[in-house]
Structure formats: C-alpha cells, structure tokens
Short mmCIF file of C-alpha atoms in Angstrom, two decimals:
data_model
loop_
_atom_site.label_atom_id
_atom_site.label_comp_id
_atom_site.label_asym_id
_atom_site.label_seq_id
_atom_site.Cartn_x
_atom_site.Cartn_y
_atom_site.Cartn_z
CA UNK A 1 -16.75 -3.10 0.84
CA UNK A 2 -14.80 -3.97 3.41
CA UNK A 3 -10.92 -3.64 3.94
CA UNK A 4 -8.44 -5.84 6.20
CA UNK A 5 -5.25 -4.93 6.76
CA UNK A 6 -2.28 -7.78 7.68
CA UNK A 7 0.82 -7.41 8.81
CA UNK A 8 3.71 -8.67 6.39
CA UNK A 9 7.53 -8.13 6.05
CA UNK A 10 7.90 -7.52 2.28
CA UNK A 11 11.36 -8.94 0.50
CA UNK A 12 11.52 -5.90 -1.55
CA UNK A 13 15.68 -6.21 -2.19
CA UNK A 14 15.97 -2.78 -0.42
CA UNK A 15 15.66 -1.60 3.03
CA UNK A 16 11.57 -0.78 2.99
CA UNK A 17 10.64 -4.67 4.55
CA UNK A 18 7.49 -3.41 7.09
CA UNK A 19 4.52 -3.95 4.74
CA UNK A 20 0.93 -3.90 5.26
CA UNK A 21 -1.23 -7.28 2.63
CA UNK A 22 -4.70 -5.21 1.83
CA UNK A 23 -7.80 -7.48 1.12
CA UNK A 24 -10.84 -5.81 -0.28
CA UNK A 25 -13.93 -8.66 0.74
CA UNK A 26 -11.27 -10.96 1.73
CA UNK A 27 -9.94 -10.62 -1.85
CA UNK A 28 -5.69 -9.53 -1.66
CA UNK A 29 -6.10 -6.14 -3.94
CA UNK A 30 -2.70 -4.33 -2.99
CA UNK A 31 0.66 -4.81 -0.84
CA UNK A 32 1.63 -1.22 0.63
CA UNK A 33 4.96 -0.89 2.24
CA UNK A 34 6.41 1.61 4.29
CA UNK A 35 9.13 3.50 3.42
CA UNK A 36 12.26 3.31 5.55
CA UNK A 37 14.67 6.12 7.05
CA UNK A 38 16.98 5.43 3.56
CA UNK A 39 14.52 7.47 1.83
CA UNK A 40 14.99 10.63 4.17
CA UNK A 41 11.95 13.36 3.43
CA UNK A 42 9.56 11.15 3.04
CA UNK A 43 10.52 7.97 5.09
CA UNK A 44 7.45 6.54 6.86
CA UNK A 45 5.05 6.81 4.40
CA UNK A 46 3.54 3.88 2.28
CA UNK A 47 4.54 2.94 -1.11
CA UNK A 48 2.24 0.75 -3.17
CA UNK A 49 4.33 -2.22 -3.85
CA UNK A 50 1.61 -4.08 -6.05
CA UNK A 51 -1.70 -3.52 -6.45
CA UNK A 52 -4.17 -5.90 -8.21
CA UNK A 53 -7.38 -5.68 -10.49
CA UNK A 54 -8.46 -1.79 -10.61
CA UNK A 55 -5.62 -1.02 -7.47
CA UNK A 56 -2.92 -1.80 -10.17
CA UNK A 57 -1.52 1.66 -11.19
CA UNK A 58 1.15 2.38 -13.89
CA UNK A 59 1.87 5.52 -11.42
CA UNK A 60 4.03 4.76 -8.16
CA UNK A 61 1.72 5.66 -5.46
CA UNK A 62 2.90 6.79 -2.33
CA UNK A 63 0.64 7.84 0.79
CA UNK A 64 1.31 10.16 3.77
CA UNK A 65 -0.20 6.96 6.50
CA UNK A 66 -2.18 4.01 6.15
CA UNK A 67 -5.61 5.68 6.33
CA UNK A 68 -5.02 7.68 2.77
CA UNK A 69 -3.82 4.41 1.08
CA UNK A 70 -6.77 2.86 2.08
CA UNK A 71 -8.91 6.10 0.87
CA UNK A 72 -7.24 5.61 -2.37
CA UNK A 73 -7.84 1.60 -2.42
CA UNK A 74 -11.24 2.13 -1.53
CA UNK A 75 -11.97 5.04 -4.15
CA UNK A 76 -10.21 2.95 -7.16
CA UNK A 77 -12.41 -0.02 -6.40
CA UNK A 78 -15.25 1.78 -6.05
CA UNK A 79 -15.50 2.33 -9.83
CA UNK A 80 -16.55 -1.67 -9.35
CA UNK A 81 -19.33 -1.34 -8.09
#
C-alpha cells in the first residue's frame, strides 16, 4: 500500500484550515488537519478531520506529526488486506 499526501486548506468553521487529503492506492481514505496555536498544548499536531472505509473512527484521533497519522492510517487499513 502506498500513501500520498496533498496539500489542502480545510473549511473546518474554526481556526485549524492547514490540512493534509491522504490517499491510500490513489483511493482518498482520511483528511488530517493540523491543529492551530488556538488550541495551546497541543497546537501543531494533526487531528483526523474524516476518515473513510476502515480510517473512519468514532474516536477523535489526534497525532503528534504527520508520520504517526500515517502509521495509524496505514495500520487500520492493513486489517484489509
């Protein structure tokens, strides 16, 4: 499996707009966005906006950086294969 990472401002109706689209195979399986300085001790870390298929969690995810969302992505569609 393969994971891409894009770029994206997210409207989110708060301050947290910097977001990252992840495609799994060139499938779209979450939106992460970053936190923003509103949130204080943890501003700068990602918050999974949406996920999709087995990336959907009733949980609200948040990761330190980008590499231990994708970690996460990766190990939740793993159970795919």
């Amino acid at each position: 499996m393969t994971l891409r990472l894009q770029p994206v401002q997210v409207g989110t109706g708060s301050y947290d707009v910097d977001g990252q689209l992840v495609f799994a195979d060139g499938l779209l399986a979450a939106v992460l966005v970053q936190l923003s300085d509103y949130h204080e001790d943890i501003a700068g870390m990602w918050f999974l906006e949406a996920g999709f298929g087995l990336v959907s969690s009733a949980t609200q995810s948040t990761f330190a950086d980008l590499d231990a969302a994708q970690t996460w992505i990766e190990q939740r569609l793993a159970h795919a294969a």
